[in-house]
Amino acid sequence: MGRWEPDARGRLAKAALALYAERGYEQTTVAEIAKRAGLTERTFFRHYADKREVLFAGSGELEGRFVGAVAGAPTSAPPLDALTLGLDAVAEMFADQREFASRRQAVITANAELRERELIKLASLVAVLTDTLRSRGVAEPAASLSAEAAVAVFKVAFERWIAPDEERPLAQLTREALAELKAVTSGA
Amino acid sequence: MGRWEPDARGRLAKAALALYAERGYEQTTVAEIAKRAGLTERTFFRHYADKREVLFAGSGELEGRFVGAVAGAPTSAPPLDALTLGLDAVAEMFADQREFASRRQAVITANAELRERELIKLASLVAVLTDTLRSRGVAEPAASLSAEAAVAVFKVAFERWIAPDEERPLAQLTREALAELKAVTSGA
């Protein structure tokens, strides 16, 4: 698929985000994205189903890594320890993506339909993590609550990570958010 | 407004939910809801903006009660204690609404657009609670994490409360979910 166009997928994503920021997501067409990337519409559709997919293509990988790390945690690990391994795996995936992530978030925040899509993806992540914990023998409501808590930690750490002038790595912010959650729930 | 129609609002809500369950939300018209309730369409529109509003009319009250209780907590209360007062206030509001809440949730679960709407309302609740905690002097990320945790507790307790054969009151399930969250975050 497109091996004669080096990193076509990355170039399309970069062009799309630049155009969404400049003109707004709704006003941007696939033809314009392809042109900006120096590629054809046909190449665009080999990589993405539509212009929204450019923004959410990473969701599947995020979910896969998160769930994979939780499922692979030592059998003896309590739920939040297993989820912490998942958070680490996700932070590693995003390690050199801060600029892309920050631009992407600005586009999503500006558009109600995209914000809804983001909420659905996060709700789906909670559901899949809950199922994974249940498979590990975690009872309810501990499974749901742990999954909700871990995704909350991810959201809060992610928002801080893409804030202007923030320089700490996502992995560190995730660990800090987790420690803070433990502090507030222990009544601090 | 409609004082010659005793509890027109409640009758319309009941009729709407019955029809959504029987025919599906999308297939139900305002005219049918009004007819089932023995009222006119004009009366419907004096109480609800549209048929979706019947399902989400309680969101504003929920948010208001939750936020009001948090804002009114003793100044010295740690964030999660303030939020616990909010959870209690919400549980009290729902006390005799189990059947309505359960039917409502079934309608929402069956419809993607309604599920999105529900997620948006919950995200908005987190945002408002976060702001309320910040006004109380709670720093970030503690404010966001506490608000996320409290809404997660509400969601999980609410889901259990409306499950078939569940008979414990929402207030009790909320307290249990809160205790469980504390247990999982303390590494139990």
CSV table of C-alpha atoms in Angstrom, one decimal:
chain,number,residue,atom,x,y,z
A,1,MET,CA,0.0,0.0,0.0
A,2,GLY,CA,1.6,3.2,-1.3
A,3,ARG,CA,5.3,2.1,-0.8
A,4,TRP,CA,6.3,4.6,-3.6
A,5,GLU,CA,5.1,7.5,-1.3
A,6,PRO,CA,7.4,7.6,1.7
A,7,ASP,CA,5.4,8.1,4.9
A,8,ALA,CA,2.3,9.1,3.0
A,9,ARG,CA,0.2,8.4,6.1
A,10,GLY,CA,2.2,10.7,8.3
A,11,ARG,CA,2.3,13.4,5.6
A,12,LEU,CA,-1.5,13.2,5.2
A,13,ALA,CA,-2.0,13.5,9.0
A,14,LYS,CA,0.3,16.5,9.2
A,15,ALA,CA,-1.4,18.2,6.3
A,16,ALA,CA,-4.9,17.5,7.7
A,17,LEU,CA,-4.1,18.9,11.1
A,18,ALA,CA,-2.5,22.1,9.6
A,19,LEU,CA,-5.6,22.7,7.5
A,20,TYR,CA,-8.0,21.9,10.3
A,21,ALA,CA,-6.2,24.5,12.4
A,22,GLU,CA,-6.1,27.1,9.6
A,23,ARG,CA,-9.6,26.8,8.2
A,24,GLY,CA,-11.5,24.8,10.6
A,25,TYR,CA,-12.3,21.1,10.5
A,26,GLU,CA,-15.6,21.4,8.7
A,27,GLN,CA,-14.3,23.7,6.0
A,28,THR,CA,-11.5,21.3,5.0
A,29,THR,CA,-11.9,18.8,2.2
A,30,VAL,CA,-10.1,15.6,1.6
A,31,ALA,CA,-9.0,17.0,-1.8
A,32,GLU,CA,-7.3,19.9,0.0
A,33,ILE,CA,-5.6,17.6,2.5
A,34,ALA,CA,-4.2,15.4,-0.3
A,35,LYS,CA,-3.0,18.5,-2.3
A,36,ARG,CA,-1.3,20.0,0.8
A,37,ALA,CA,0.5,16.7,1.3
A,38,GLY,CA,1.5,16.5,-2.3
A,39,LEU,CA,-0.5,13.3,-2.8
A,40,THR,CA,-3.8,12.2,-4.5
A,41,GLU,CA,-7.2,11.8,-3.0
A,42,ARG,CA,-7.0,8.1,-3.9
A,43,THR,CA,-3.9,7.8,-1.7
A,44,PHE,CA,-5.7,9.6,1.1
A,45,PHE,CA,-8.5,7.0,1.0
A,46,ARG,CA,-5.9,4.1,1.0
A,47,HIS,CA,-4.9,5.4,4.4
A,48,TYR,CA,-8.0,6.9,6.0
A,49,ALA,CA,-11.7,6.2,5.6
A,50,ASP,CA,-12.6,9.9,5.9
A,51,LYS,CA,-11.2,13.2,7.3
A,52,ARG,CA,-12.4,12.3,10.8
A,53,GLU,CA,-10.5,9.1,10.8
A,54,VAL,CA,-7.2,11.1,10.6
A,55,LEU,CA,-7.9,12.3,14.1
A,56,PHE,CA,-9.0,9.0,15.6
A,57,ALA,CA,-6.7,6.6,13.8
A,58,GLY,CA,-4.6,6.3,17.0
A,59,SER,CA,-7.5,5.2,19.2
A,60,GLY,CA,-7.4,1.6,18.3
A,61,GLU,CA,-3.6,1.4,19.0
A,62,LEU,CA,-4.1,3.2,22.3
A,63,GLU,CA,-6.8,0.8,23.4
A,64,GLY,CA,-4.8,-2.2,22.2
A,65,ARG,CA,-1.7,-1.2,24.1
A,66,PHE,CA,-3.6,-0.3,27.2
A,67,VAL,CA,-5.6,-3.5,27.3
A,68,GLY,CA,-2.6,-5.6,26.3
A,69,ALA,CA,-0.5,-4.3,29.2
A,70,VAL,CA,-3.3,-4.9,31.7
A,71,ALA,CA,-4.0,-8.4,30.4
A,72,GLY,CA,-0.3,-9.2,30.5
A,73,ALA,CA,0.2,-8.0,34.1
A,74,PRO,CA,1.3,-10.6,36.7
A,75,THR,CA,-1.7,-12.6,37.9
A,76,SER,CA,-1.1,-11.4,41.4
A,77,ALA,CA,-1.1,-7.7,40.6
A,78,PRO,CA,-4.0,-5.7,42.2
A,79,PRO,CA,-6.3,-4.0,39.6
A,80,LEU,CA,-4.7,-0.5,39.9
A,81,ASP,CA,-1.2,-1.9,39.5
A,82,ALA,CA,-2.3,-3.8,36.4
A,83,LEU,CA,-3.8,-0.5,35.1
A,84,THR,CA,-0.7,1.4,35.9
A,85,LEU,CA,1.2,-0.9,33.5
A,86,GLY,CA,-1.4,0.0,30.9
A,87,LEU,CA,-0.9,3.7,31.6
A,88,ASP,CA,2.8,3.3,31.2
A,89,ALA,CA,2.4,1.6,27.8
A,90,VAL,CA,0.1,4.4,26.6
A,91,ALA,CA,2.6,7.1,27.7
A,92,GLU,CA,5.3,5.3,25.8
A,93,MET,CA,3.2,5.2,22.7
A,94,PHE,CA,2.7,9.0,22.8
A,95,ALA,CA,6.3,9.8,23.9
A,96,ASP,CA,7.3,11.9,20.8
A,97,GLN,CA,3.8,12.9,19.8
A,98,ARG,CA,3.3,16.0,22.0
A,99,GLU,CA,3.0,18.5,19.2
A,100,PHE,CA,0.6,16.3,17.1
A,101,ALA,CA,-1.4,15.5,20.2
A,102,SER,CA,-1.7,19.2,21.2
A,103,ARG,CA,-2.8,20.3,17.7
A,104,ARG,CA,-5.2,17.4,17.5
A,105,GLN,CA,-6.8,18.3,20.8
A,106,ALA,CA,-7.3,21.9,19.7
A,107,VAL,CA,-9.2,20.8,16.6
A,108,ILE,CA,-11.4,18.4,18.7
A,109,THR,CA,-12.1,21.0,21.4
A,110,ALA,CA,-13.4,23.4,18.7
A,111,ASN,CA,-15.9,21.0,17.2
A,112,ALA,CA,-18.9,19.5,19.1
A,113,GLU,CA,-19.2,16.4,16.8
A,114,LEU,CA,-15.5,15.6,17.4
A,115,ARG,CA,-15.8,16.1,21.2
A,116,GLU,CA,-18.7,13.6,21.2
A,117,ARG,CA,-16.6,11.1,19.2
A,118,GLU,CA,-13.7,11.5,21.8
A,119,LEU,CA,-16.1,10.9,24.7
A,120,ILE,CA,-17.4,7.8,23.0
A,121,LYS,CA,-13.8,6.5,22.5
A,122,LEU,CA,-13.0,7.1,26.1
A,123,ALA,CA,-16.3,5.4,27.3
A,124,SER,CA,-15.4,2.4,25.1
A,125,LEU,CA,-11.9,2.3,26.6
A,126,VAL,CA,-13.4,2.1,30.1
A,127,ALA,CA,-15.7,-0.7,29.0
A,128,VAL,CA,-12.9,-2.7,27.5
A,129,LEU,CA,-10.6,-2.2,30.5
A,130,THR,CA,-13.5,-3.3,32.8
A,131,ASP,CA,-13.9,-6.5,30.8
A,132,THR,CA,-10.2,-7.1,30.9
A,133,LEU,CA,-10.1,-6.7,34.7
A,134,ARG,CA,-13.1,-9.0,35.1
A,135,SER,CA,-11.3,-11.7,33.0
A,136,ARG,CA,-8.5,-11.3,35.6
A,137,GLY,CA,-11.0,-12.2,38.3
A,138,VAL,CA,-11.6,-8.7,39.6
A,139,ALA,CA,-15.2,-8.4,41.0
A,140,GLU,CA,-17.7,-5.6,40.5
A,141,PRO,CA,-17.8,-2.8,41.3
A,142,ALA,CA,-14.0,-2.8,41.8
A,143,ALA,CA,-13.4,-3.6,38.1
A,144,SER,CA,-15.6,-0.7,36.8
A,145,LEU,CA,-14.3,1.8,39.4
A,146,SER,CA,-10.6,0.9,38.7
A,147,ALA,CA,-11.1,1.2,35.0
A,148,GLU,CA,-12.9,4.6,35.4
A,149,ALA,CA,-10.2,5.8,37.7
A,150,ALA,CA,-7.4,4.8,35.3
A,151,VAL,CA,-9.0,6.5,32.4
A,152,ALA,CA,-9.6,9.6,34.5
A,153,VAL,CA,-5.9,9.6,35.4
A,154,PHE,CA,-5.0,9.3,31.7
A,155,LYS,CA,-7.4,12.2,30.7
A,156,VAL,CA,-6.1,14.5,33.4
A,157,ALA,CA,-2.4,13.7,32.8
A,158,PHE,CA,-2.9,14.0,29.0
A,159,GLU,CA,-4.5,17.5,29.3
A,160,ARG,CA,-1.6,18.7,31.4
A,161,TRP,CA,0.9,17.2,29.1
A,162,ILE,CA,-0.3,19.1,26.0
A,163,ALA,CA,-0.7,22.4,27.9
A,164,PRO,CA,1.5,25.3,26.7
A,165,ASP,CA,5.0,25.3,28.3
A,166,GLU,CA,4.6,21.9,29.8
A,167,GLU,CA,7.8,19.9,29.3
A,168,ARG,CA,7.5,16.9,31.6
A,169,PRO,CA,7.0,13.6,29.8
A,170,LEU,CA,3.5,12.1,29.8
A,171,ALA,CA,4.8,9.1,31.8
A,172,GLN,CA,5.8,11.3,34.6
A,173,LEU,CA,2.5,13.3,34.6
A,174,THR,CA,0.6,10.0,34.6
A,175,ARG,CA,2.4,8.8,37.6
A,176,GLU,CA,1.9,12.1,39.4
A,177,ALA,CA,-1.9,12.1,38.6
A,178,LEU,CA,-2.1,8.5,39.9
A,179,ALA,CA,-0.3,9.6,43.1
A,180,GLU,CA,-2.7,12.5,43.4
A,181,LEU,CA,-5.8,10.3,42.9
A,182,LYS,CA,-4.5,8.0,45.7
A,183,ALA,CA,-4.0,11.1,47.9
A,184,VAL,CA,-7.5,12.5,47.4
A,185,THR,CA,-9.2,9.2,47.9
A,186,SER,CA,-7.3,8.5,51.1
A,187,GLY,CA,-8.8,11.7,52.4
A,188,ALA,CA,-5.9,14.1,52.0
B,1,MET,CA,-48.8,26.9,33.0
B,2,GLY,CA,-51.3,24.0,32.6
B,3,ARG,CA,-52.7,24.1,36.1
B,4,TRP,CA,-55.9,22.6,34.7
B,5,GLU,CA,-54.0,19.4,33.8
B,6,PRO,CA,-52.9,17.8,37.0
B,7,ASP,CA,-49.2,16.6,36.7
B,8,ALA,CA,-49.2,17.1,32.9
B,9,ARG,CA,-45.4,17.0,33.0
B,10,GLY,CA,-45.2,13.7,34.8
B,11,ARG,CA,-48.0,12.1,32.7
B,12,LEU,CA,-46.1,13.2,29.5
B,13,ALA,CA,-42.8,11.8,30.8
B,14,LYS,CA,-44.5,8.5,31.7
B,15,ALA,CA,-46.3,8.2,28.3
B,16,ALA,CA,-43.1,9.1,26.4
B,17,LEU,CA,-41.1,6.4,28.2
B,18,ALA,CA,-43.7,3.8,27.6
B,19,LEU,CA,-43.8,4.6,23.9
B,20,TYR,CA,-40.0,4.7,23.5
B,21,ALA,CA,-39.9,1.2,25.1
B,22,GLU,CA,-42.7,-0.1,22.9
B,23,ARG,CA,-41.9,1.4,19.5
B,24,GLY,CA,-38.4,2.7,19.9
B,25,TYR,CA,-37.3,6.3,20.5
B,26,GLU,CA,-36.9,7.3,16.9
B,27,GLN,CA,-40.3,5.9,15.8
B,28,THR,CA,-42.2,7.8,18.5
B,29,THR,CA,-43.7,11.2,17.7
B,30,VAL,CA,-44.7,14.1,20.0
B,31,ALA,CA,-48.3,13.7,18.8
B,32,GLU,CA,-48.3,10.1,20.0
B,33,ILE,CA,-46.9,11.0,23.3
B,34,ALA,CA,-49.5,13.7,23.9
B,35,LYS,CA,-52.3,11.4,22.8
B,36,ARG,CA,-51.1,8.6,25.1
B,37,ALA,CA,-51.0,11.1,28.0
B,38,GLY,CA,-54.5,12.3,27.1
B,39,LEU,CA,-53.1,15.8,26.4
B,40,THR,CA,-52.4,18.0,23.4
B,41,GLU,CA,-49.2,18.6,21.5
B,42,ARG,CA,-49.4,22.2,22.6
B,43,THR,CA,-49.3,21.1,26.2
B,44,PHE,CA,-46.3,18.8,25.5
B,45,PHE,CA,-44.4,21.8,24.1
B,46,ARG,CA,-45.3,23.9,27.2
B,47,HIS,CA,-43.3,21.3,29.3
B,48,TYR,CA,-40.6,20.0,26.9
B,49,ALA,CA,-38.7,21.5,24.0
B,50,ASP,CA,-38.7,18.2,22.1
B,51,LYS,CA,-39.0,14.4,22.7
B,52,ARG,CA,-35.3,14.2,23.7
B,53,GLU,CA,-35.8,16.7,26.4
B,54,VAL,CA,-38.2,14.3,28.2
B,55,LEU,CA,-35.1,12.1,28.9
B,56,PHE,CA,-32.7,14.8,29.9
B,57,ALA,CA,-34.9,17.2,31.8
B,58,GLY,CA,-33.5,15.9,35.1
B,59,SER,CA,-29.9,16.7,34.2
B,60,GLY,CA,-30.0,20.3,35.2
B,61,GLU,CA,-31.5,19.5,38.6
B,62,LEU,CA,-28.9,16.7,39.1
B,63,GLU,CA,-26.1,19.1,38.3
B,64,GLY,CA,-27.6,21.8,40.4
B,65,ARG,CA,-28.0,19.6,43.5
B,66,PHE,CA,-24.6,18.0,43.1
B,67,VAL,CA,-22.8,21.4,42.7
B,68,GLY,CA,-24.9,23.1,45.4
B,69,ALA,CA,-24.0,20.4,48.0
B,70,VAL,CA,-20.3,20.6,47.1
B,71,ALA,CA,-20.3,24.4,47.2
B,72,GLY,CA,-22.1,24.4,50.5
B,73,ALA,CA,-19.8,21.9,52.2
B,74,PRO,CA,-17.8,23.1,55.2
B,75,THR,CA,-14.7,25.1,54.1
B,76,SER,CA,-12.5,22.6,55.9
B,77,ALA,CA,-13.9,19.5,54.1
B,78,PRO,CA,-11.3,17.8,51.8
B,79,PRO,CA,-12.4,17.5,48.2
B,80,LEU,CA,-13.7,14.0,48.3
B,81,ASP,CA,-15.7,14.7,51.5
B,82,ALA,CA,-17.4,17.7,49.8
B,83,LEU,CA,-18.1,15.5,46.7
B,84,THR,CA,-19.6,12.8,49.0
B,85,LEU,CA,-22.2,15.4,50.2
B,86,GLY,CA,-23.0,16.0,46.5
B,87,LEU,CA,-23.4,12.3,45.9
B,88,ASP,CA,-25.8,12.1,48.8
B,89,ALA,CA,-27.9,15.0,47.5
B,90,VAL,CA,-28.2,13.3,44.1
B,91,ALA,CA,-29.1,10.0,45.7
B,92,GLU,CA,-31.9,11.7,47.6
B,93,MET,CA,-33.2,13.3,44.4
B,94,PHE,CA,-33.5,9.9,42.8
B,95,ALA,CA,-34.9,8.1,45.8
B,96,ASP,CA,-38.3,7.1,44.5
B,97,GLN,CA,-37.3,7.2,40.8
B,98,ARG,CA,-35.9,3.8,40.3
B,99,GLU,CA,-38.4,2.5,37.8
B,100,PHE,CA,-38.3,5.7,35.7
B,101,ALA,CA,-34.5,5.7,35.8
B,102,SER,CA,-34.3,2.1,34.8
B,103,ARG,CA,-36.7,2.5,31.8
B,104,ARG,CA,-35.0,5.7,30.8
B,105,GLN,CA,-31.6,4.0,30.8
B,106,ALA,CA,-32.9,1.2,28.6
B,107,VAL,CA,-34.1,3.7,26.0
B,108,ILE,CA,-30.7,5.6,26.1
B,109,THR,CA,-28.7,2.4,25.8
B,110,ALA,CA,-30.6,1.4,22.7
B,111,ASN,CA,-29.8,4.7,20.8
B,112,ALA,CA,-26.4,6.0,19.8
B,113,GLU,CA,-27.4,9.6,19.7
B,114,LEU,CA,-28.9,9.4,23.2
B,115,ARG,CA,-25.8,7.6,24.5
B,116,GLU,CA,-23.7,10.5,23.2
B,117,ARG,CA,-25.9,13.0,24.8
B,118,GLU,CA,-25.6,11.2,28.1
B,119,LEU,CA,-21.8,11.2,27.8
B,120,ILE,CA,-21.8,14.9,27.1
B,121,LYS,CA,-24.0,15.6,30.2
B,122,LEU,CA,-21.6,13.6,32.4
B,123,ALA,CA,-18.5,15.3,31.0
B,124,SER,CA,-20.2,18.7,31.6
B,125,LEU,CA,-20.9,17.5,35.2
B,126,VAL,CA,-17.2,16.7,35.7
B,127,ALA,CA,-16.3,20.1,34.4
B,128,VAL,CA,-18.7,22.0,36.6
B,129,LEU,CA,-17.6,20.0,39.7
B,130,THR,CA,-14.0,20.7,38.9
B,131,ASP,CA,-14.7,24.4,38.7
B,132,THR,CA,-16.6,24.3,42.0
B,133,LEU,CA,-13.7,22.5,43.7
B,134,ARG,CA,-11.2,25.1,42.3
B,135,SER,CA,-13.4,27.9,43.8
B,136,ARG,CA,-13.0,26.1,47.1
B,137,GLY,CA,-9.2,26.4,46.8
B,138,VAL,CA,-8.5,22.8,45.6
B,139,ALA,CA,-5.4,22.8,43.3
B,140,GLU,CA,-5.0,20.9,40.0
B,141,PRO,CA,-4.8,18.0,39.3
B,142,ALA,CA,-6.6,17.2,42.6
B,143,ALA,CA,-9.7,19.1,41.6
B,144,SER,CA,-10.1,17.3,38.2
B,145,LEU,CA,-9.2,13.9,39.6
B,146,SER,CA,-11.6,14.2,42.5
B,147,ALA,CA,-14.5,15.4,40.2
B,148,GLU,CA,-13.8,12.5,37.8
B,149,ALA,CA,-13.7,10.0,40.6
B,150,ALA,CA,-17.0,11.2,42.1
B,151,VAL,CA,-18.8,11.1,38.8
B,152,ALA,CA,-17.3,7.6,38.2
B,153,VAL,CA,-18.7,6.5,41.6
B,154,PHE,CA,-22.1,8.0,40.6
B,155,LYS,CA,-22.1,6.2,37.3
B,156,VAL,CA,-21.1,2.8,38.7
B,157,ALA,CA,-23.6,3.1,41.7
B,158,PHE,CA,-26.4,4.2,39.4
B,159,GLU,CA,-25.9,1.3,37.0
B,160,ARG,CA,-26.1,-1.2,39.9
B,161,TRP,CA,-29.1,0.6,41.3
B,162,ILE,CA,-31.2,0.1,38.2
B,163,ALA,CA,-30.1,-3.5,37.6
B,164,PRO,CA,-32.9,-6.1,37.8
B,165,ASP,CA,-33.6,-7.4,41.3
B,166,GLU,CA,-31.4,-4.7,42.9
B,167,GLU,CA,-33.3,-3.4,46.0
B,168,ARG,CA,-30.7,-1.4,48.0
B,169,PRO,CA,-31.2,2.4,47.9
B,170,LEU,CA,-29.0,4.5,45.6
B,171,ALA,CA,-27.5,6.3,48.6
B,172,GLN,CA,-26.2,2.9,50.0
B,173,LEU,CA,-24.8,1.8,46.6
B,174,THR,CA,-23.1,5.2,46.2
B,175,ARG,CA,-21.4,4.9,49.6
B,176,GLU,CA,-20.4,1.3,48.8
B,177,ALA,CA,-18.9,2.4,45.5
B,178,LEU,CA,-17.0,5.2,47.2
B,179,ALA,CA,-15.6,2.7,49.8
B,180,GLU,CA,-14.6,0.4,47.0
B,181,LEU,CA,-12.8,3.2,45.1
B,182,LYS,CA,-10.9,4.0,48.2
B,183,ALA,CA,-10.0,0.3,48.6
B,184,VAL,CA,-8.7,-0.1,45.0
B,185,THR,CA,-6.7,3.1,45.0
B,186,SER,CA,-5.1,2.2,48.3
B,187,GLY,CA,-3.8,-0.9,46.6
B,188,ALA,CA,-6.2,-3.5,48.0
